[in-house]
XYZ file of C-alpha atoms in Angstrom:
676
model
C 123.026 66.112 75.037
C 126.877 66.098 74.826
C 129.084 66.997 77.752
C 130.483 70.466 77.437
C 133.433 72.562 78.667
C 132.999 76.308 79.098
C 136.152 78.380 78.854
C 136.097 82.004 80.098
C 139.032 84.377 79.489
C 139.799 86.950 82.162
C 142.127 89.868 82.658
C 141.628 92.202 85.631
C 137.915 91.432 85.374
C 136.883 90.922 89.023
C 133.754 93.038 88.793
C 132.875 91.455 85.437
C 133.336 87.948 86.824
C 130.980 88.689 89.670
C 128.228 89.045 87.094
C 129.362 86.465 84.584
C 130.256 83.377 86.685
C 126.981 83.105 88.648
C 124.979 83.165 85.387
C 127.213 80.464 83.934
C 126.845 78.310 87.034
C 123.107 78.583 86.825
C 123.173 77.646 83.132
C 125.219 74.483 83.731
C 122.765 73.445 86.492
C 119.975 73.816 83.928
C 121.752 71.770 81.310
C 121.128 67.927 81.255
C 124.704 67.019 80.302
C 127.884 67.252 82.349
C 129.623 70.636 82.382
C 133.178 71.796 83.114
C 133.963 75.517 83.771
C 137.466 76.783 83.159
C 138.677 80.365 83.689
C 141.907 81.265 81.976
C 143.403 84.228 83.821
C 146.005 86.106 81.757
C 148.044 87.987 84.323
C 145.355 89.688 86.360
C 146.549 92.105 88.992
C 143.276 92.452 90.832
C 141.832 89.738 93.111
C 140.057 87.738 90.322
C 141.750 84.447 91.227
C 141.166 84.816 94.905
C 137.530 85.533 94.281
C 137.090 82.443 92.152
C 138.923 80.111 94.525
C 136.904 81.325 97.505
C 133.418 81.683 95.951
C 133.420 79.068 93.181
C 135.856 76.235 94.080
C 134.270 74.024 91.345
C 135.752 76.286 88.660
C 139.021 75.087 87.192
C 141.586 78.028 87.003
C 144.430 78.223 84.553
C 146.672 81.039 85.690
C 149.164 82.649 83.244
C 151.819 85.059 84.375
C 151.084 87.820 81.812
C 148.479 89.016 79.388
C 149.081 86.970 76.242
C 145.875 88.134 74.545
C 142.610 86.475 73.635
C 144.028 84.071 71.067
C 146.728 82.465 73.148
C 144.652 82.424 76.287
C 141.671 80.801 74.624
C 143.816 78.291 72.723
C 145.328 77.247 76.114
C 141.953 76.888 77.814
C 140.402 74.876 74.976
C 143.496 72.658 74.816
C 143.151 71.780 78.529
C 139.383 71.205 78.457
C 138.248 67.607 78.703
C 135.113 67.553 76.468
C 134.754 67.510 72.668
C 132.385 70.579 72.616
C 133.766 73.749 74.163
C 132.032 77.038 74.675
C 134.144 80.185 74.561
C 132.970 83.148 76.662
C 134.334 86.585 77.409
C 134.327 87.607 81.002
C 132.040 90.559 80.156
C 129.264 88.139 79.140
C 126.159 87.196 81.176
C 124.309 84.171 79.872
C 120.682 83.091 80.001
C 120.070 79.956 81.975
C 118.998 77.974 78.952
C 121.651 79.125 76.511
C 123.666 75.904 76.274
C 121.147 73.352 74.862
C 120.255 75.314 71.681
C 123.960 75.437 70.829
C 124.443 71.723 71.383
C 121.604 70.536 69.156
C 123.563 71.393 66.002
C 126.608 69.237 66.711
C 124.863 66.039 65.650
C 125.658 67.288 62.180
C 129.263 66.093 61.409
C 129.775 69.214 59.154
C 129.215 71.737 61.930
C 132.353 73.498 63.205
C 130.950 76.166 65.502
C 127.586 77.615 66.658
C 127.246 81.244 67.813
C 124.831 82.711 70.260
C 122.592 85.777 69.871
C 124.350 88.623 71.708
C 122.545 91.577 73.219
C 124.077 94.412 75.283
C 123.874 94.483 78.995
C 120.689 96.567 78.830
C 119.168 93.261 77.402
C 117.513 95.121 74.507
C 120.223 96.457 72.179
C 121.370 94.041 69.487
C 125.082 93.367 69.533
C 125.904 90.268 67.416
C 123.975 87.763 65.304
C 124.175 86.170 61.858
C 127.139 87.329 59.825
C 127.620 87.478 56.074
C 130.695 88.415 54.015
C 130.883 91.037 51.301
C 133.718 92.497 49.238
C 132.801 96.056 48.169
C 135.586 98.250 46.694
C 138.081 95.358 47.168
C 137.673 95.411 50.936
C 136.260 92.581 53.118
C 133.236 93.625 54.991
C 131.088 91.754 57.495
C 127.343 92.425 57.794
C 125.485 91.612 60.995
C 121.840 90.596 61.167
C 119.400 89.652 63.932
C 117.168 86.869 62.607
C 114.730 84.514 64.249
C 115.830 81.094 62.866
C 119.107 79.239 62.916
C 121.082 79.830 59.748
C 124.520 79.639 58.260
C 126.859 82.398 59.460
C 130.297 83.472 58.188
C 131.685 83.083 61.661
C 130.591 82.786 65.280
C 131.721 85.483 67.716
C 134.578 84.430 69.952
C 132.657 86.208 72.778
C 130.086 83.453 72.919
C 130.318 80.445 70.689
C 130.528 76.608 70.921
C 133.083 74.781 68.864
C 134.083 71.229 67.933
C 137.410 70.834 69.689
C 138.817 68.259 67.201
C 138.075 70.407 64.228
C 139.285 73.517 66.127
C 142.804 72.090 66.570
C 142.836 70.520 63.099
C 142.703 74.152 61.968
C 145.515 74.910 64.358
C 143.281 76.783 66.768
C 142.895 80.584 66.780
C 145.589 82.412 64.877
C 147.721 83.929 67.621
C 149.224 86.491 65.274
C 145.857 88.261 64.886
C 144.726 90.706 67.599
C 141.330 91.362 66.094
C 139.395 89.419 63.388
C 140.665 86.180 64.964
C 137.138 84.750 65.139
C 136.327 85.795 61.534
C 139.620 84.135 60.496
C 138.774 80.929 62.359
C 135.299 80.679 60.874
C 136.541 81.447 57.420
C 139.236 78.771 57.482
C 136.636 76.213 58.696
C 134.335 77.097 55.774
C 137.282 76.386 53.452
C 137.302 72.867 54.861
C 133.523 72.628 54.243
C 132.806 72.975 57.994
C 129.891 75.199 58.711
C 129.325 77.844 61.370
C 125.711 78.439 62.463
C 123.989 81.305 64.176
C 121.498 80.079 66.861
C 119.154 82.838 67.921
C 117.589 80.792 70.726
C 120.802 80.834 72.641
C 121.012 84.311 74.227
C 123.817 86.094 76.064
C 124.327 89.653 77.208
C 127.629 91.313 76.347
C 129.249 94.557 77.649
C 131.628 94.715 74.625
C 135.323 95.490 75.128
C 134.884 95.422 78.821
C 138.522 94.632 79.442
C 140.023 96.107 76.182
C 138.999 99.678 76.874
C 140.913 99.630 80.167
C 144.064 98.541 78.384
C 144.096 100.479 75.077
C 143.025 103.882 73.802
C 140.282 104.010 71.180
C 142.533 104.790 68.206
C 144.961 102.078 69.278
C 142.119 99.566 69.255
C 141.077 100.784 65.758
C 144.642 100.533 64.486
C 145.015 97.007 65.886
C 141.677 96.009 64.248
C 142.727 97.435 60.873
C 146.081 95.609 61.011
C 144.331 92.332 61.672
C 141.768 93.130 58.874
C 144.617 93.440 56.294
C 146.378 90.325 57.548
C 143.133 88.345 57.428
C 142.612 89.450 53.745
C 146.145 88.683 52.599
C 146.274 85.423 54.364
C 142.914 83.986 53.360
C 141.737 85.294 50.011
C 142.834 82.988 47.165
C 140.439 84.271 44.519
C 142.584 86.200 42.018
C 139.685 88.502 40.955
C 138.920 89.521 44.541
C 142.640 90.040 45.310
C 142.990 92.217 42.219
C 140.098 94.378 43.356
C 141.777 94.740 46.746
C 145.102 95.786 45.216
C 143.464 98.262 42.784
C 141.310 99.965 45.473
C 143.853 99.947 48.310
C 145.739 103.176 47.234
C 142.556 105.111 46.789
C 141.156 103.955 50.184
C 144.436 104.877 51.841
C 144.310 108.434 50.397
C 140.737 108.794 51.522
C 141.677 107.707 55.062
C 144.531 110.219 55.187
C 142.408 113.169 53.962
C 139.547 112.262 56.326
C 141.891 112.047 59.334
C 141.541 108.280 59.902
C 145.216 107.802 60.550
C 144.505 104.473 62.320
C 143.790 103.113 58.836
C 147.300 104.013 57.660
C 148.847 102.877 60.911
C 147.159 99.493 60.660
C 148.184 99.152 57.010
C 151.882 99.719 57.744
C 151.844 97.361 60.714
C 150.250 94.683 58.483
C 152.877 95.316 55.727
C 155.639 94.578 58.234
C 154.065 91.158 58.741
C 153.376 90.493 55.022
C 155.942 87.688 54.850
C 154.231 85.857 57.727
C 150.823 86.313 56.060
C 152.156 84.857 52.783
C 153.566 81.840 54.582
C 150.269 81.110 56.262
C 148.454 81.680 52.945
C 150.695 79.069 51.273
C 150.120 76.625 54.141
C 146.308 76.922 53.851
C 146.152 76.665 50.078
C 146.458 72.868 49.891
C 143.597 72.424 52.375
C 140.908 74.455 50.550
C 137.675 72.645 49.563
C 135.468 75.703 49.021
C 136.405 78.862 47.103
C 136.066 82.409 48.484
C 133.139 83.169 46.296
C 131.263 80.076 47.360
C 131.854 80.874 51.062
C 130.570 84.385 50.652
C 127.507 82.991 48.896
C 126.871 80.315 51.531
C 127.231 82.795 54.354
C 124.324 84.777 52.809
C 121.949 81.861 53.139
C 119.744 83.671 55.627
C 116.709 81.835 57.040
C 115.934 78.398 55.789
C 115.631 78.168 52.081
C 112.220 76.926 50.861
C 112.514 73.873 48.561
C 109.495 72.567 46.557
C 109.782 68.815 45.796
C 107.405 67.568 43.062
C 106.321 64.035 42.233
C 103.274 62.810 40.387
C 102.631 59.852 42.677
C 103.150 58.713 46.287
C 102.563 55.046 45.597
C 105.060 52.384 46.431
C 107.955 52.624 44.052
C 111.486 53.770 43.568
C 110.722 57.392 42.715
C 108.560 58.192 45.767
C 110.977 56.212 48.025
C 113.922 58.207 46.645
C 112.145 61.520 47.227
C 111.055 60.563 50.751
C 114.550 59.382 51.694
C 116.109 62.584 50.326
C 113.863 65.085 52.060
C 114.014 63.131 55.308
C 117.832 63.439 55.261
C 118.098 67.123 54.153
C 119.359 69.476 56.796
C 116.280 71.090 58.410
C 118.504 73.853 59.726
C 119.053 74.942 56.099
C 115.861 73.962 54.343
C 112.118 74.134 54.756
C 110.680 71.364 52.539
C 107.357 71.520 50.820
C 106.319 68.356 48.851
C 103.565 68.491 46.179
C 102.207 65.143 45.136
C 98.898 63.247 45.037
C 97.742 61.493 48.183
C 97.510 58.190 46.248
C 99.885 55.953 48.229
C 101.690 55.372 51.534
C 104.550 57.884 50.856
C 102.264 60.861 51.234
C 101.609 60.079 54.907
C 105.219 59.079 55.359
C 106.256 62.575 54.218
C 103.926 64.131 56.777
C 105.150 61.723 59.505
C 108.703 62.971 58.748
C 107.679 66.508 59.406
C 107.420 67.527 55.721
C 104.788 70.001 54.509
C 103.036 67.607 52.129
C 100.356 69.053 49.875
C 97.812 66.784 48.199
C 97.937 67.814 44.606
C 96.310 65.520 41.913
C 98.851 65.972 39.154
C 99.253 62.340 37.914
C 97.814 63.439 34.586
C 99.125 66.577 32.897
C 96.683 69.493 33.072
C 96.698 73.290 33.354
C 94.927 73.238 36.719
C 97.804 71.419 38.285
C 100.297 74.021 37.070
C 98.106 76.886 38.300
C 98.034 75.217 41.778
C 101.742 74.786 41.786
C 102.237 78.467 40.942
C 100.033 79.201 44.001
C 102.238 76.994 46.204
C 105.409 78.739 44.987
C 103.934 82.143 45.946
C 102.400 81.019 49.248
C 105.599 79.371 50.576
C 108.031 81.829 48.900
C 109.822 78.901 47.215
C 113.514 79.437 46.435
C 114.227 76.186 44.535
C 112.143 73.561 42.663
C 113.229 69.947 42.498
C 111.205 67.460 40.451
C 111.339 63.673 40.325
C 110.447 61.692 37.200
C 109.145 62.560 33.748
C 105.667 63.917 34.525
C 106.857 66.016 37.464
C 109.699 67.312 35.211
C 107.203 68.714 32.742
C 105.397 70.585 35.510
C 108.573 71.797 37.206
C 110.289 73.254 34.140
C 107.078 74.985 33.137
C 106.766 76.316 36.656
C 110.339 77.519 36.667
C 109.819 79.403 33.481
C 106.759 81.215 34.927
C 108.204 82.019 38.300
C 111.875 82.415 37.281
C 112.911 80.036 40.093
C 115.792 77.594 39.382
C 114.710 73.987 38.719
C 116.629 70.816 39.422
C 115.184 67.712 37.740
C 116.017 64.115 38.612
C 115.506 61.517 35.941
C 114.312 58.182 37.402
C 114.996 56.327 34.230
C 114.633 57.682 30.676
C 111.230 56.172 29.801
C 110.483 55.813 26.146
C 110.413 52.021 25.656
C 106.622 51.888 25.348
C 106.391 54.657 22.825
C 105.948 54.308 19.029
C 108.351 56.160 16.746
C 106.200 59.298 16.483
C 105.736 59.540 20.254
C 109.464 59.024 20.800
C 110.292 61.909 18.480
C 107.767 64.135 20.277
C 109.157 63.148 23.745
C 112.745 63.787 22.743
C 111.876 67.202 21.356
C 109.971 68.007 24.533
C 112.940 67.002 26.778
C 115.365 69.022 24.612
C 113.167 72.073 25.101
C 112.770 71.442 28.820
C 116.536 71.079 29.199
C 116.872 74.723 28.306
C 114.644 75.594 31.277
C 116.592 73.403 33.735
C 119.320 74.631 36.053
C 120.679 71.161 36.704
C 119.784 67.587 35.784
C 120.498 64.796 38.216
C 121.058 61.352 36.869
C 120.882 58.289 39.083
C 123.657 56.442 37.168
C 126.490 57.062 34.743
C 124.775 54.932 32.171
C 121.532 56.966 32.466
C 123.504 60.213 31.906
C 125.278 58.606 28.902
C 121.941 57.568 27.401
C 120.554 61.080 27.910
C 123.571 62.628 26.242
C 123.265 60.189 23.345
C 119.615 61.146 22.814
C 120.442 64.843 23.082
C 118.034 65.481 25.993
C 120.718 66.282 28.576
C 123.257 69.137 28.515
C 126.595 67.854 29.790
C 127.357 71.217 31.448
C 124.136 71.060 33.362
C 124.300 67.357 34.300
C 125.341 65.688 37.566
C 125.330 62.010 38.468
C 124.256 61.201 42.015
C 123.680 57.570 42.799
C 120.652 56.439 44.717
C 121.319 55.700 48.404
C 119.730 53.638 51.118
C 119.935 53.395 54.913
C 121.961 50.237 55.498
C 120.983 49.977 59.164
C 117.310 49.382 58.099
C 118.499 45.984 56.867
C 120.846 45.209 59.705
C 118.102 45.557 62.338
C 115.756 43.037 60.762
C 115.614 39.680 62.595
C 112.974 37.151 61.520
C 111.853 33.601 62.275
C 112.448 32.224 58.774
C 110.207 29.147 59.136
C 107.292 31.186 60.462
C 107.665 34.004 57.908
C 107.806 31.533 55.036
C 104.820 29.594 56.329
C 102.718 32.838 56.515
C 103.534 33.448 52.864
C 102.688 29.876 51.819
C 106.290 28.854 51.377
C 107.935 25.720 52.537
C 110.923 25.827 54.939
C 113.166 23.807 52.559
C 112.130 25.461 49.273
C 114.630 27.646 47.410
C 112.778 31.034 47.138
C 113.404 33.248 44.103
C 112.123 36.745 44.751
C 111.161 39.832 42.783
C 109.891 43.241 44.126
C 108.504 45.562 41.370
C 105.420 47.223 40.099
C 103.521 45.180 37.527
C 104.047 47.385 34.481
C 105.775 47.065 31.100
C 109.082 48.455 32.382
C 109.680 45.702 34.955
C 109.546 42.812 32.419
C 107.590 40.346 34.550
C 106.538 38.510 31.444
C 110.098 37.291 30.849
C 110.668 36.319 34.395
C 107.427 34.300 34.406
C 108.373 32.589 31.170
C 111.738 31.628 32.753
C 109.982 29.848 35.611
C 109.018 26.623 33.759
C 112.623 26.314 32.585
C 113.819 26.445 36.228
C 111.124 24.018 37.403
C 112.137 21.404 34.885
C 115.351 20.868 36.870
C 114.238 22.096 40.331
C 110.453 21.506 40.604
C 110.234 22.461 44.323
C 111.535 26.037 43.657
C 109.123 28.818 44.710
C 108.852 32.273 43.173
C 107.673 35.178 45.391
C 106.416 38.169 43.391
C 105.996 41.276 45.521
C 104.132 44.278 44.158
C 100.950 45.288 42.368
C 100.019 47.212 39.224
C 97.868 47.240 36.123
C 99.553 44.195 34.525
C 99.173 41.949 37.534
C 95.993 40.325 36.171
C 97.644 39.610 32.870
C 100.638 38.003 34.590
C 98.322 35.848 36.736
C 96.659 34.619 33.534
C 100.081 33.843 32.077
C 100.961 31.821 35.086
C 97.754 29.772 34.757
C 98.446 29.257 31.082
C 101.953 27.952 31.774
C 100.626 25.618 34.561
C 102.993 26.961 37.287
C 100.418 28.379 39.703
C 101.539 26.138 42.592
C 105.076 27.487 42.420
C 104.286 31.205 42.262
C 103.028 33.390 45.139
C 101.749 36.937 44.604
C 102.376 38.870 47.786
C 100.895 42.194 46.640
C 102.219 45.590 47.828
C 104.319 45.249 50.995
C 105.711 47.996 53.156
C 108.011 45.668 55.097
C 110.543 45.144 52.268
C 113.582 44.563 54.566
C 111.592 41.687 56.212
C 110.335 40.204 52.922
C 113.918 40.189 51.434
C 115.020 38.092 54.354
C 112.714 35.327 53.156
C 114.393 35.045 49.762
C 117.484 33.083 48.589
C 117.979 34.776 45.224
C 116.684 38.091 43.919
C 115.775 38.619 40.294
C 115.032 41.939 38.488
C 113.915 41.515 34.897
C 113.540 45.194 33.982
C 113.546 46.450 30.328
C 114.962 49.813 31.452
C 115.853 51.562 34.728
C 117.306 54.647 36.328
C 119.124 53.133 39.248
C 116.742 50.765 41.042
C 116.565 51.122 44.850
C 115.251 47.611 45.192
C 118.491 46.211 43.774
C 120.416 48.099 46.451
C 118.051 46.786 49.063
C 118.471 43.196 47.923
C 122.289 43.554 47.968
C 122.119 45.230 51.376
C 120.281 42.189 52.529
C 123.218 40.002 51.183
C 121.104 38.439 48.488
C 122.786 37.162 45.320
C 121.042 38.790 42.241
C 120.271 38.075 38.694
C 119.388 41.297 36.855
C 118.965 42.392 33.222
C 121.896 44.209 31.601
C 120.182 47.580 31.219
C 120.848 51.155 32.239
C 121.213 51.431 36.049
C 121.258 47.669 36.736
C 124.669 47.275 35.037
C 126.229 49.865 37.386
C 124.902 48.305 40.544
C 125.566 44.702 39.678
C 129.148 43.666 38.734
C 128.664 40.532 36.587
C 130.315 37.471 38.150
C 131.235 39.368 41.312
C 128.020 40.601 42.993
C 125.544 38.741 40.773
C 124.729 37.901 37.188
C 123.672 40.208 34.340
C 121.579 38.804 31.471
C 120.143 40.318 28.366
C 116.665 41.827 28.662
C 113.659 39.916 27.245
C 115.478 36.652 27.445
C 113.748 33.957 29.632
C 116.373 31.375 28.747
C 119.272 33.363 30.108
C 117.334 34.328 33.210
C 116.602 30.654 33.894
C 120.191 29.670 33.174
C 121.634 32.028 35.794
C 118.946 31.315 38.378
C 119.753 27.606 38.045
C 123.511 28.363 38.411
C 122.883 30.077 41.756
C 120.428 27.332 42.996
C 123.218 24.810 42.388
C 125.988 26.829 44.053
C 125.285 27.909 47.604
C 128.915 29.178 48.215
C 128.592 31.329 45.155
C 125.313 32.722 46.449
C 127.021 33.598 49.654
C 130.034 35.192 47.934
C 127.747 37.351 45.689
C 125.729 38.426 48.695
C 128.745 39.485 50.715
C 130.322 41.298 47.754
C 127.045 43.040 47.009
C 126.671 44.194 50.567
C 130.193 45.594 50.555
C 129.558 47.422 47.323
C 126.355 49.079 48.533
C 128.110 50.228 51.690
C 130.941 51.775 49.705
C 128.970 53.476 46.928
C 125.253 53.770 47.696
C 124.809 55.226 51.199
C 121.933 57.594 51.880
C 124.208 60.114 53.575
C 126.297 60.397 50.418
C 123.263 60.851 48.222
C 121.862 63.595 50.495
C 125.169 65.442 50.805
C 125.759 65.457 47.046
C 122.166 66.654 46.371
C 122.697 69.467 48.938
C 125.793 70.468 46.980
C 123.625 70.957 43.935
C 121.155 72.957 45.978
C 124.056 75.142 47.166
C 125.057 75.891 43.634
C 121.581 76.706 42.524
C 120.849 79.009 45.544
């Protein structure tokens, strides 16, 4: 747990502090990290400071000569705090002893700006503050408050009890000191514009008196006028959407007349006060404009994401392979504070249990072959789990998902893991293309794993450009950094000699992976380098045929079949050169893994491969179905160890820059945002 500073603002709040400070002290004693407590006193005339010095000497006191207001006082306290995470509290707030830890757990996410507590009144029953969402009825910004049971996005976290990332806080310039009210709404809204989230955490509970100090300083109507002034300034300063601003301008005269005739003169008073500061609001609006990453409408939509959204991920297999690996890596990385993931796939391979081990609701559904029963069961899953979004992976899953979306009227995102038609005859190809064109109509967004895959889909007319997004596959680089092996021992266990050059391949034995052409290249390599060994990792329906081909070519002693392996980072460390002889691809994860392991690669010049491998820089690209060219480039790397090293280092650098798992997850979540 991170160390935390707690900043409490006080003005003539002696009696309030007597209730607040002891509860805060107890909470810090209950928290495993180090805590600092700061009280910023803004010109108190009672004995608040004497009380703190005498009773709680461990509390740091910042004493200001006069009441500068919440914004200036809190900015000063946060500026002088020593920890990265700071909790802001009002002096009229009593905290539960376990309120700190639930707030802190969210700051492991680098996109989190602030986390707000659940606020009840001092009677410990009446709801006071919770999740907030923004609306814009009649051209006027409104905030809705909800009390919910799970952590969720919130428009802003109340300044009365929230934790904030200090670095992001001051990158925003802190709390706007020209706003008397709405300063916490303004702070949270500006953070959202930078793509920094605020979260409501209901497990962190505090008890709030509400305006405990304010009511002693201002009359009710003066408070209302000040609030309305800040409301207008917030709107004029922050809203950039022309349509929303036009609504505001059109409705403002009518709302002003209604306020006058209904006797709400504080509305008019607040409006004229705000108009006197219009120039200042426009200057701040101009300053913010260049820093905006999210639009007003997107922020309002994101703030409405209530409890976790339920996402259904569909795959027709959980066997070892790129598609299941991609889905598992994605769902493992998705933000569990935003999403509840349900995965539907057959329990026919190791990824099913891996999904469950990762805390995913994995449902065994035998949908490898297309049948009506599978679709009926998927409809049942959608209804049982109240699914908000469907995401399918691969061709078969895509047929199910788009049909399911049409029935349930739930948006569907489909990821192509390669456009597979290479094994079809001309009639089957026409049918497949027609089917995909129809399914494209039922798809909210198509995700392609490479630019070349998207280009092929557009050429075939099965992808709509307006609905298409390219998101590269990503891997966890540290999985490959952590692997340390005894090379001699590992090679011996696999039947390899310590001095042999080892050429490796990791792939399912099926038509797509082109093993036939790699195997036919082996005799050409052995003519020049007879001690070279070839390690083929994987299994599949064509393995027997490939074993027969090896017998026929008389190269059995130089080829080792390792079968399916789950320790791919270790097995890659055994190899000197990696070869992928695919006839078509999406964007193969195994190529990224080989390059992350600093292996030089030889790959076929097909969709996906040609984006990962830069020919002559990170490896060699050769035409598909060409054993001669494969052998030529393998020999070139066998003969040039410095070149192997150079390709390996360049490849590793390329994967780090372009193919990280964090980037893949973040970009996929952006698509989820749009759909939801």
